[in-house]
XYZ file of C-alpha atoms in Angstrom:
690
model
C 0.283 -41.453 3.882
C 2.149 -39.468 6.378
C 5.901 -39.718 6.127
C 6.382 -39.425 9.745
C 7.525 -42.218 12.311
C 6.863 -42.404 15.975
C 10.076 -41.614 17.751
C 9.552 -44.016 20.623
C 11.484 -46.933 22.030
C 10.309 -50.218 23.307
C 6.761 -49.506 22.325
C 5.467 -53.036 22.958
C 6.583 -53.138 26.515
C 3.559 -53.835 28.602
C 5.439 -52.711 31.741
C 6.418 -49.210 30.595
C 3.068 -47.948 29.570
C 2.180 -44.579 31.083
C -0.694 -44.442 33.403
C -3.736 -42.500 32.225
C -3.159 -42.509 28.461
C -1.759 -45.863 27.661
C 1.200 -44.416 25.734
C 4.454 -46.403 25.773
C 7.430 -45.169 27.630
C 10.861 -44.586 26.183
C 14.300 -45.831 27.074
C 17.239 -43.749 25.919
C 20.967 -43.915 26.055
C 23.172 -41.307 27.796
C 22.616 -38.759 25.060
C 18.974 -39.159 25.437
C 18.230 -41.209 22.235
C 19.104 -44.759 20.922
C 22.414 -44.635 19.392
C 23.049 -45.619 15.687
C 19.291 -45.120 14.913
C 18.921 -43.594 11.463
C 15.198 -42.733 11.846
C 12.388 -43.127 14.439
C 11.035 -45.916 12.211
C 14.331 -47.804 12.483
C 14.231 -47.496 16.338
C 10.830 -48.976 16.480
C 11.745 -52.029 14.307
C 14.819 -52.470 16.409
C 12.692 -52.623 19.544
C 10.464 -55.229 18.045
C 13.381 -57.398 17.114
C 14.978 -57.318 20.589
C 15.231 -60.384 22.528
C 13.024 -60.656 25.666
C 13.833 -62.199 28.984
C 11.640 -64.797 30.643
C 9.423 -62.254 32.196
C 8.704 -60.725 28.769
C 10.974 -57.756 29.236
C 13.637 -56.888 26.687
C 17.166 -57.842 27.615
C 18.801 -54.958 28.893
C 22.170 -55.673 27.147
C 20.465 -55.860 23.713
C 18.260 -52.737 24.207
C 19.505 -49.165 23.955
C 19.029 -48.538 27.581
C 19.524 -50.496 30.924
C 17.512 -51.503 33.921
C 17.753 -48.112 35.603
C 15.141 -46.762 33.006
C 12.903 -49.722 33.781
C 13.335 -49.095 37.487
C 12.420 -45.390 37.164
C 9.474 -46.309 35.056
C 8.239 -48.754 37.692
C 8.860 -46.036 40.308
C 6.521 -43.738 38.748
C 3.613 -46.279 38.426
C 0.474 -46.069 40.368
C -0.099 -47.950 43.542
C -1.540 -51.368 43.202
C 0.396 -52.282 40.135
C 2.465 -54.891 41.896
C 3.821 -56.448 38.875
C 5.082 -53.092 37.606
C 6.160 -51.539 40.908
C 8.947 -53.933 41.531
C 11.351 -56.096 39.303
C 13.738 -58.670 40.148
C 17.277 -57.719 40.909
C 18.524 -60.311 38.265
C 16.496 -58.607 35.557
C 17.343 -55.174 36.711
C 21.144 -55.751 37.011
C 21.847 -58.128 34.420
C 24.446 -56.694 31.954
C 23.780 -53.187 33.429
C 26.745 -50.731 33.537
C 28.388 -49.924 36.752
C 26.186 -47.714 38.981
C 22.957 -48.961 37.600
C 22.043 -50.335 41.003
C 21.684 -46.840 42.185
C 18.343 -46.692 40.463
C 16.602 -49.884 41.865
C 12.819 -49.795 42.234
C 11.404 -48.059 45.164
C 7.955 -47.039 46.274
C 6.505 -43.629 45.515
C 7.977 -40.894 47.604
C 10.714 -43.069 48.999
C 14.131 -41.929 48.113
C 13.199 -39.525 45.402
C 15.735 -37.148 44.074
C 14.955 -33.620 45.757
C 15.457 -31.865 42.365
C 12.768 -34.094 40.864
C 10.629 -33.604 43.692
C 10.864 -29.953 43.306
C 10.294 -29.948 39.717
C 6.972 -31.812 40.140
C 5.257 -33.704 37.507
C 5.957 -32.864 33.849
C 2.966 -32.582 31.280
C 4.067 -33.469 27.636
C 0.906 -32.038 26.143
C 0.252 -34.888 23.817
C 3.855 -35.173 22.422
C 5.017 -38.585 22.129
C 8.746 -38.531 22.963
C 9.722 -38.078 26.544
C 11.687 -35.476 28.028
C 15.002 -36.703 29.897
C 16.797 -35.322 32.760
C 20.593 -34.774 32.602
C 22.530 -37.077 34.948
C 26.219 -36.980 36.095
C 28.945 -37.978 33.589
C 29.100 -41.675 32.874
C 25.633 -42.340 34.166
C 22.479 -43.243 32.217
C 19.852 -40.554 31.552
C 16.566 -41.552 33.112
C 13.330 -40.281 31.353
C 10.676 -38.497 33.439
C 7.369 -40.337 33.203
C 4.265 -38.380 33.782
C 1.626 -39.472 36.425
C -1.945 -39.602 35.761
C -2.471 -36.816 38.404
C -0.112 -34.404 36.591
C -1.515 -30.993 36.164
C 0.077 -28.859 33.520
C 0.959 -25.302 34.432
C -0.577 -23.018 31.843
C 1.708 -20.576 30.119
C 0.928 -16.816 30.161
C -1.099 -15.633 27.231
C 0.462 -13.250 24.606
C 0.182 -9.638 25.398
C 0.373 -6.994 22.744
C 2.165 -3.775 23.616
C 0.224 -0.381 23.634
C 0.928 0.807 19.990
C -0.010 -2.598 18.600
C -3.151 -2.827 20.682
C -4.217 0.710 19.522
C -3.551 -0.128 15.909
C -5.739 -3.229 16.223
C -8.561 -1.339 17.950
C -8.314 1.213 15.183
C -8.633 -1.513 12.478
C -11.650 -2.976 14.496
C -13.309 0.490 14.399
C -12.192 0.994 10.807
C -14.105 -2.171 9.676
C -17.216 -1.327 11.805
C -17.514 2.024 9.968
C -16.853 0.673 6.493
C -19.107 -2.238 6.484
C -21.941 -0.208 4.908
C -19.702 1.335 2.305
C -17.368 -1.438 1.285
C -18.138 -5.116 0.170
C -17.010 -7.985 2.365
C -14.421 -9.015 0.007
C -12.410 -5.825 0.518
C -12.678 -6.286 4.292
C -12.037 -9.915 4.441
C -8.206 -9.642 4.916
C -8.537 -6.993 7.669
C -11.349 -9.270 9.369
C -9.049 -12.324 9.061
C -6.000 -10.352 10.766
C -8.382 -9.289 13.594
C -9.477 -12.827 14.184
C -6.009 -14.240 14.142
C -4.600 -11.517 16.266
C -7.508 -12.273 18.870
C -6.828 -16.111 18.600
C -3.045 -15.662 18.959
C -3.564 -13.396 21.980
C -5.370 -15.987 23.964
C -2.574 -18.545 23.453
C 0.941 -18.953 24.974
C 3.094 -15.869 24.928
C 6.103 -18.034 26.098
C 6.270 -20.068 22.864
C 7.319 -18.923 19.366
C 6.064 -21.116 16.471
C 8.493 -21.274 13.508
C 7.879 -23.151 10.254
C 10.307 -24.569 8.042
C 9.241 -24.233 4.411
C 10.894 -24.736 1.068
C 10.725 -26.344 -2.297
C 10.954 -30.032 -3.263
C 14.422 -31.358 -2.396
C 15.702 -28.332 -0.470
C 16.478 -30.294 2.591
C 13.695 -28.987 4.964
C 13.159 -32.310 6.887
C 16.920 -32.839 6.997
C 17.244 -29.336 8.705
C 14.387 -30.143 10.779
C 16.039 -33.356 12.144
C 19.178 -31.572 12.533
C 17.823 -28.934 14.824
C 15.842 -31.529 16.870
C 18.959 -33.675 17.180
C 16.945 -36.758 16.233
C 15.424 -38.200 13.097
C 11.627 -37.156 13.401
C 10.876 -36.304 9.821
C 11.382 -38.762 7.144
C 14.026 -37.871 4.557
C 14.632 -39.601 1.181
C 14.725 -39.385 -2.632
C 11.019 -39.991 -2.990
C 9.026 -36.900 -3.701
C 7.092 -35.646 -1.812
C 8.510 -36.991 1.198
C 6.666 -34.900 3.879
C 2.981 -35.149 3.285
C 1.700 -33.489 6.420
C 2.976 -30.758 8.838
C 5.017 -32.000 11.919
C 5.368 -30.302 15.074
C 8.361 -30.434 17.575
C 8.272 -28.627 20.760
C 11.195 -27.685 23.157
C 8.945 -27.108 26.118
C 5.706 -27.966 27.625
C 2.556 -25.743 27.266
C 2.403 -25.599 23.519
C -0.608 -27.854 22.957
C -2.958 -25.284 22.181
C -0.707 -23.409 19.645
C -0.222 -26.821 17.820
C -3.940 -27.412 18.022
C -4.411 -24.161 16.248
C -2.187 -25.285 13.445
C -4.444 -28.484 12.993
C -1.574 -30.926 13.651
C -2.945 -34.048 15.285
C -1.299 -35.836 18.391
C 0.354 -38.489 16.151
C 2.543 -35.782 14.362
C 3.866 -33.999 17.491
C 7.272 -34.840 18.682
C 9.981 -33.703 21.279
C 13.501 -33.179 20.417
C 16.606 -34.821 21.748
C 16.839 -33.229 25.209
C 19.931 -31.987 26.746
C 20.611 -29.099 29.123
C 22.280 -26.862 26.368
C 19.371 -27.407 23.842
C 16.820 -26.877 26.588
C 18.458 -23.688 27.770
C 18.942 -22.314 24.141
C 15.669 -23.281 22.500
C 13.159 -23.254 25.281
C 9.793 -21.960 24.068
C 10.565 -23.015 20.342
C 7.868 -24.876 18.456
C 9.219 -26.025 15.083
C 7.136 -27.094 12.360
C 8.153 -29.062 9.276
C 6.058 -28.343 6.271
C 5.269 -30.126 3.040
C 6.868 -28.687 -0.215
C 5.198 -25.582 -1.274
C 5.578 -26.369 -4.847
C 4.469 -29.974 -4.395
C 2.478 -31.687 -7.121
C -0.336 -32.456 -4.561
C -2.752 -29.753 -4.257
C -3.601 -30.571 -0.680
C 0.124 -30.239 0.336
C 0.206 -26.637 -1.137
C -3.092 -25.782 0.714
C -1.559 -26.973 4.105
C 1.452 -24.946 3.533
C -0.640 -21.754 2.834
C -2.754 -22.581 5.957
C 0.063 -22.925 8.313
C 2.075 -20.059 7.001
C -0.658 -17.677 7.787
C -0.750 -18.903 11.438
C 2.925 -19.242 12.502
C 4.885 -16.669 14.202
C 7.978 -16.813 11.934
C 9.238 -18.794 8.965
C 12.467 -20.475 7.935
C 12.800 -20.468 4.065
C 15.109 -23.402 2.891
C 16.508 -22.972 -0.493
C 19.195 -24.997 -2.382
C 21.816 -23.917 -4.730
C 19.565 -25.053 -7.696
C 16.310 -23.646 -6.977
C 16.893 -20.516 -4.831
C 16.025 -18.109 -7.601
C 12.836 -20.188 -8.238
C 10.038 -17.772 -9.540
C 7.379 -19.626 -7.607
C 9.131 -19.090 -4.358
C 9.805 -15.429 -4.902
C 6.532 -14.260 -6.659
C 4.057 -16.301 -4.695
C 5.675 -16.025 -1.189
C 8.755 -13.961 -0.647
C 7.724 -10.864 -2.369
C 4.184 -10.734 -1.076
C 5.666 -11.246 2.376
C 8.340 -8.673 2.065
C 6.773 -6.819 5.039
C 7.417 -9.805 7.262
C 11.106 -9.488 6.984
C 11.748 -9.275 10.756
C 10.085 -12.799 11.294
C 11.719 -14.395 8.303
C 14.838 -16.579 7.933
C 16.162 -17.434 4.522
C 18.655 -20.529 4.738
C 20.935 -21.514 1.784
C 21.300 -25.324 2.530
C 23.464 -27.906 0.831
C 26.436 -25.555 0.542
C 28.453 -28.807 1.007
C 27.780 -29.297 -2.654
C 29.401 -25.951 -3.591
C 33.062 -26.015 -4.271
C 35.561 -23.215 -2.981
C 34.003 -19.677 -2.954
C 30.802 -20.807 -4.833
C 28.885 -20.735 -1.490
C 29.642 -17.130 -0.994
C 28.879 -16.174 -4.650
C 25.376 -18.008 -4.492
C 24.676 -16.363 -0.991
C 25.487 -12.875 -2.351
C 23.187 -13.545 -5.250
C 20.397 -14.825 -3.040
C 20.800 -11.490 -1.002
C 20.433 -9.522 -4.138
C 17.269 -11.311 -5.050
C 15.699 -10.782 -1.652
C 16.676 -7.252 -2.042
C 14.788 -7.018 -5.399
C 11.822 -8.681 -3.629
C 11.748 -5.853 -1.211
C 12.792 -7.841 1.769
C 14.931 -5.966 4.269
C 17.969 -7.717 5.328
C 18.902 -7.806 8.838
C 22.521 -6.658 8.443
C 24.664 -4.343 10.590
C 22.110 -4.483 13.544
C 19.197 -3.360 11.356
C 15.956 -5.155 11.610
C 15.128 -7.479 8.676
C 15.299 -11.105 7.507
C 18.176 -13.337 8.600
C 20.149 -14.959 5.667
C 22.314 -17.782 6.455
C 24.158 -20.822 4.672
C 24.617 -24.153 6.139
C 24.623 -27.787 5.328
C 22.062 -29.872 7.154
C 23.789 -33.079 6.023
C 27.431 -32.180 7.327
C 26.045 -29.897 10.303
C 28.036 -26.850 8.938
C 26.417 -23.777 9.771
C 23.578 -25.585 11.956
C 25.052 -24.347 15.222
C 24.864 -20.597 13.922
C 21.150 -21.095 12.923
C 20.321 -22.738 16.375
C 22.038 -19.638 18.156
C 19.929 -17.203 16.027
C 16.725 -19.105 16.709
C 17.668 -19.298 20.379
C 17.968 -15.472 20.364
C 14.945 -14.982 18.382
C 12.941 -17.178 20.575
C 14.082 -15.705 23.852
C 12.906 -12.176 22.837
C 9.369 -13.517 22.702
C 8.415 -10.912 20.394
C 8.049 -12.937 17.073
C 4.113 -13.343 17.628
C 3.680 -9.553 18.080
C 5.858 -8.695 15.120
C 4.015 -11.204 12.998
C 0.685 -9.687 13.809
C 2.045 -6.217 13.108
C 3.431 -7.208 9.776
C 0.043 -8.741 9.087
C -1.556 -5.588 10.025
C 0.667 -3.472 7.845
C -0.040 -5.922 4.884
C -3.811 -5.506 5.423
C -3.603 -1.795 5.766
C -1.539 -1.724 2.416
C -4.286 -3.563 0.722
C -6.793 -1.140 2.071
C -4.969 1.924 1.097
C -6.816 2.280 -2.382
C -10.158 2.559 -0.646
C -9.099 5.055 2.178
C -5.948 6.951 1.492
C -5.720 9.801 -1.205
C -3.023 12.087 -1.928
C -5.358 15.124 -2.703
C -7.251 17.483 -0.750
C -10.838 16.275 -0.825
C -14.273 17.748 -0.060
C -16.382 20.680 -1.119
C -14.763 24.210 -1.347
C -16.648 27.414 -0.508
C -16.518 28.157 -4.197
C -18.310 24.857 -5.177
C -20.890 25.604 -2.463
C -21.657 29.078 -3.878
C -21.657 27.864 -7.361
C -24.360 25.196 -6.250
C -26.396 27.959 -4.534
C -26.137 30.153 -7.574
C -27.292 27.397 -9.990
C -30.296 26.773 -7.707
C -31.078 30.498 -7.473
C -30.900 30.539 -11.422
C -33.260 27.534 -11.510
C -35.889 29.394 -9.408
C -35.330 32.792 -11.198
C -33.921 34.620 -8.381
C -32.499 37.355 -10.491
C -35.738 37.709 -12.550
C -37.774 37.865 -9.449
C -35.476 40.534 -8.006
C -35.853 42.809 -11.374
C -39.595 42.350 -11.234
C -39.749 43.519 -7.594
C -37.555 46.548 -8.674
C -39.863 47.326 -11.538
C -42.847 46.938 -9.437
C -41.508 49.310 -6.659
C -40.714 51.970 -9.470
C -44.126 51.545 -11.065
C -45.684 52.179 -7.496
C -43.588 55.192 -6.991
C -44.595 56.505 -10.488
C -48.117 56.017 -9.833
C -47.850 57.801 -6.513
C -45.652 60.628 -7.404
C -46.721 61.004 -11.129
C -49.104 63.588 -12.569
C -52.817 62.578 -12.554
C -53.133 63.596 -16.147
C -50.431 61.447 -17.244
C -51.953 58.510 -15.414
C -55.177 59.122 -17.254
C -53.713 59.147 -20.392
C -51.821 55.839 -19.900
C -55.025 54.232 -18.561
C -57.033 55.477 -21.660
C -54.232 54.280 -24.109
C -54.180 50.700 -22.391
C -57.826 50.645 -22.962
C -57.756 51.616 -26.573
C -54.859 49.301 -27.561
C -56.195 46.401 -29.413
C -55.375 42.691 -28.675
C -52.494 41.628 -31.018
C -53.187 37.753 -30.559
C -49.461 37.191 -29.777
C -48.864 34.056 -27.579
C -46.265 33.953 -24.778
C -42.843 32.908 -26.136
C -42.683 30.045 -23.325
C -45.305 28.297 -21.684
C -45.203 27.539 -17.911
C -44.612 23.897 -18.674
C -41.578 24.670 -20.827
C -40.366 26.995 -18.081
C -40.816 24.112 -15.451
C -38.934 21.621 -17.557
C -36.062 24.071 -17.993
C -35.943 24.736 -14.250
C -35.835 20.934 -13.510
C -33.009 20.298 -15.810
C -31.111 23.235 -14.212
C -31.590 21.715 -10.752
C -30.492 18.252 -11.928
C -27.454 19.686 -13.456
C -26.426 21.581 -10.388
C -26.836 18.545 -8.337
C -24.521 16.447 -10.573
C -21.953 19.179 -10.659
C -21.834 19.533 -6.925
C -21.665 15.731 -6.458
C -18.790 15.490 -8.894
C -16.977 18.203 -7.093
C -17.466 16.431 -3.751
C -16.571 13.036 -4.928
C -13.311 14.443 -6.702
C -10.202 12.912 -5.224
C -12.073 10.315 -3.122
C -11.469 6.683 -3.246
C -13.975 5.002 -5.501
C -16.348 3.520 -2.793
C -16.672 6.797 -1.023
C -17.002 8.691 -4.144
C -19.846 6.444 -5.206
C -21.422 7.009 -1.686
C -21.227 10.690 -2.160
C -22.948 10.667 -5.419
C -25.628 8.356 -4.202
C -26.390 10.794 -1.298
C -26.458 13.730 -3.741
C -29.049 11.838 -6.027
C -31.208 10.729 -3.154
C -31.344 14.430 -1.996
C -32.195 15.747 -5.472
C -35.335 13.661 -5.516
C -38.222 16.055 -5.086
C -35.962 19.014 -4.979
C -37.500 21.084 -7.915
C -41.068 20.622 -6.325
C -39.518 21.983 -2.996
C -37.841 24.934 -4.746
C -41.064 25.796 -6.393
C -42.887 25.819 -3.111
C -40.226 27.835 -1.488
C -40.276 30.296 -4.351
C -43.876 30.708 -4.024
C -43.852 31.420 -0.412
C -40.774 33.843 -0.792
C -42.253 36.019 -3.526
C -45.687 36.276 -1.942
C -46.081 39.892 -0.745
C -46.317 40.086 3.001
C -47.731 43.672 3.056
C -47.215 46.982 1.492
C -43.841 47.487 0.145
C -41.696 49.883 2.313
C -41.716 53.607 1.191
C -38.847 56.161 1.801
C -39.399 59.145 3.785
C -39.519 61.584 0.683
C -42.462 59.603 -0.715
C -45.108 61.637 1.113
C -43.326 64.977 0.226
C -43.378 64.098 -3.525
C -46.928 62.965 -3.370
C -47.895 66.324 -1.552
C -45.821 68.306 -4.037
C -47.501 66.686 -7.088
C -50.950 67.386 -5.435
C -49.944 71.097 -5.197
C -48.857 71.274 -8.692
C -52.294 69.799 -9.746
C -53.934 72.320 -7.695
C -52.085 75.084 -8.989
C -53.063 73.953 -12.420
C -56.692 73.664 -11.381
C -56.770 77.097 -9.771
C -54.977 78.717 -12.759
C -57.414 77.242 -15.148
C -60.525 78.143 -13.284
C -59.145 81.665 -12.933
C -58.748 81.974 -16.739
C -62.196 80.348 -17.281
C -63.671 82.984 -14.897
C -62.055 85.867 -16.791
C -63.261 84.527 -20.193
C -66.822 84.120 -18.945
C -66.665 87.614 -17.312
C -67.084 86.434 -13.722
C -63.675 87.844 -12.820
C -61.621 90.989 -13.853
C -59.369 90.449 -16.613
C -55.814 89.532 -15.314
C -53.767 86.972 -17.445
C -50.611 87.101 -15.564
C -51.352 85.371 -12.241
C -53.574 82.569 -13.683
C -51.187 81.845 -16.456
C -48.326 81.720 -14.080
C -50.134 79.429 -11.750
C -51.111 77.115 -14.761
C -47.512 77.127 -16.104
C -46.232 76.308 -12.670
C -48.589 73.458 -12.123
C -47.854 72.082 -15.770
C -44.087 72.385 -15.537
C -43.864 71.456 -11.882
C -46.010 68.150 -11.963
C -43.562 66.535 -14.456
C -40.611 67.903 -12.732
C -41.969 66.347 -9.346
C -42.651 63.041 -11.284
C -39.130 62.940 -12.858
C -37.442 63.980 -9.457
C -39.597 61.059 -7.853
C -38.467 58.721 -10.539
C -34.763 59.510 -10.103
C -34.835 59.236 -6.413
C -36.945 55.901 -6.696
C -34.014 54.188 -8.495
C -32.098 53.522 -5.208
C -34.896 52.351 -3.146
C -36.315 50.272 -5.922
C -32.817 48.745 -6.691
C -32.370 47.854 -2.973
C -35.971 46.442 -2.897
C -35.215 44.118 -5.824
C -31.991 43.075 -4.460
C -33.743 42.190 -1.154
C -36.292 40.085 -2.844
C -33.481 38.374 -4.959
C -31.542 37.763 -1.577
C -34.450 36.288 0.094
C -35.143 33.851 -2.790
C -31.468 32.974 -2.965
C -31.223 32.235 0.672
C -34.289 30.173 0.412
C -33.094 28.231 -2.480
C -29.791 27.795 -0.928
C -31.282 26.526 2.246
C -33.432 24.038 0.614
C -30.385 22.762 -1.402
C -28.367 22.601 1.536
C -30.788 20.673 3.520
C -31.621 18.182 0.794
C -28.134 17.757 -0.867
C -25.247 19.378 0.776
C -25.884 18.106 4.255
C -26.101 14.382 3.128
C -22.964 14.956 1.031
C -21.333 16.492 3.982
C -22.349 13.553 6.094
C -20.752 11.269 3.899
C -17.643 13.275 3.797
C -17.504 13.443 7.605
C -17.761 9.518 7.683
C -14.808 9.314 5.140
C -12.948 11.802 7.444
C -13.612 9.388 10.416
C -12.573 6.270 8.541
C -9.429 8.092 7.179
C -8.498 9.136 10.694
C -8.891 5.409 11.849
C -6.797 4.397 8.825
C -4.143 6.821 9.893
C -4.067 5.248 13.184
C -3.817 1.624 11.678
C -0.930 2.774 9.668
C 0.641 4.232 12.895
C 0.660 7.911 11.723
C -1.667 10.849 12.022
C -0.947 12.247 8.459
C -1.483 9.226 6.376
C -3.782 10.944 3.905
C -4.734 14.514 2.943
C -7.152 16.552 5.010
C -10.955 16.802 4.275
C -12.608 20.010 3.694
């Protein structure tokens, strides 16, 4: 059962009902509230026990207010209510104090106070207690009663400044870029901050919602009543006393803010109104919460829910439980970043003798410092720490003054959203930020290309091309007799029956293993230093690209090694061929000359034919040897060119299938890292990406 009482007077008076909603009016004494009323429940019970006059209205002498209140109530009634539009002079003036006749009943619009006419109708946005206006000293305060035609002035919505708006936009972009890479649980807190920031932005920027939270018996409700100036929240020794959040608003227009907290209309109150309180705390919405350590689970859930929605929190601690582990570990330490919207109040200092209050307060500051909460001292931003006694009123004016300055700044809501943003960014840091330089270096890319080149046999292909070029050069520039001899030896050499050392299937399996190893290595290099989700995304992209890569490399190697025509020949090649042909001709001529001399066809002369044959026999191998030496350079270049073509083809295939998808993931990470840097409010939040 909600431990809250309806702070209204004369609830049963039929003549004081508000037009339109049927809520009863309220009569108050000069200070705006019934005197000597310990709680709202006591005031209501006293009203029921009051004596009534013959026309059914309470006697003015026995009630807490005189007939001027009744006259003002009837003056605000709708036309046609004759019984409520006028009252008898006897009833209105009986036992009334001097000057009460100035507030005799009058018709609407006749003799109205100009100040009240300028103010216009007042909207109490569902709150039960009535706003009262200040009168001259010695006169009764007359409550303002709203008419059915009252139209509330909507407060201006909250506006975020440029940096905070930019950070929120960056967080929204960050969440959008990360949905395919991070699970929903990781992004849940960031999504909640965005939702709450959008919801708070649509509501009043002229009000500040402050919750009073604390442990059992810390005096939250007592402090709540002391700030309100009237017993709104019930206090007592029964625990828990407060079973539901209660809201108290110092100005109109806070209905939507209180609706957001889920506080029903029956738990909304207005404080004791005075000019000083109105000017000091205008715009404040104070919420009394249940105990955060309550034995009732629903009470703790309500505390956690409301704490996530309010603009600021007043933590009330007492000398016995100010070091409670539940308070520090569950609330203060996790909310250390919210120090600028946090008040920590040491209550019940009247129980501490001498300098004990200062000692306890110093120890409380020490604990808060250990929790990581910055203290707002010497003009520095941080939490406000005060000591007071809600029972005796000691220190309450100082807290009221601090709250007044805090509310007047109208920056609590934005600071709360900024602190929530910082907390969400801190939770996301493990999945976005890294202290290392991440990405693929040129060395890693070159190593990957070399591994693929080895897998397709680029070096062996180049060596084979070099040998083929040399063989062609030897065939073109070698002696014909030596070529005939080699051909003859090849035909006569018997088959040995020796099988190849490695079959094509074995070579293919080995090449596939090399490709897979190269992909794993480059994926590990690219993922090194990345946060776990992005490292996993990089590895998955590399694995997807590796599917079908060996077959693609085989097709590419086949096309790259297929000769496109006759290999290029150097300029000396025709000269060497002509020289070798000349040496052969010399040998033939010299041989025929000698044969002719032997058979007697020609005259004997051994010198010239022998010289010709020796020149041909020696010159042919010399030309062949010279051609072989000269062919080394072109053959080497030809082999290197073949190897280069195969390497480039393998590298291009690997880049298109593996490196480009990996680079795309790294680019996405760079984008989210930049957005994360904007969320953190700095451009150098993490190390750069290569």
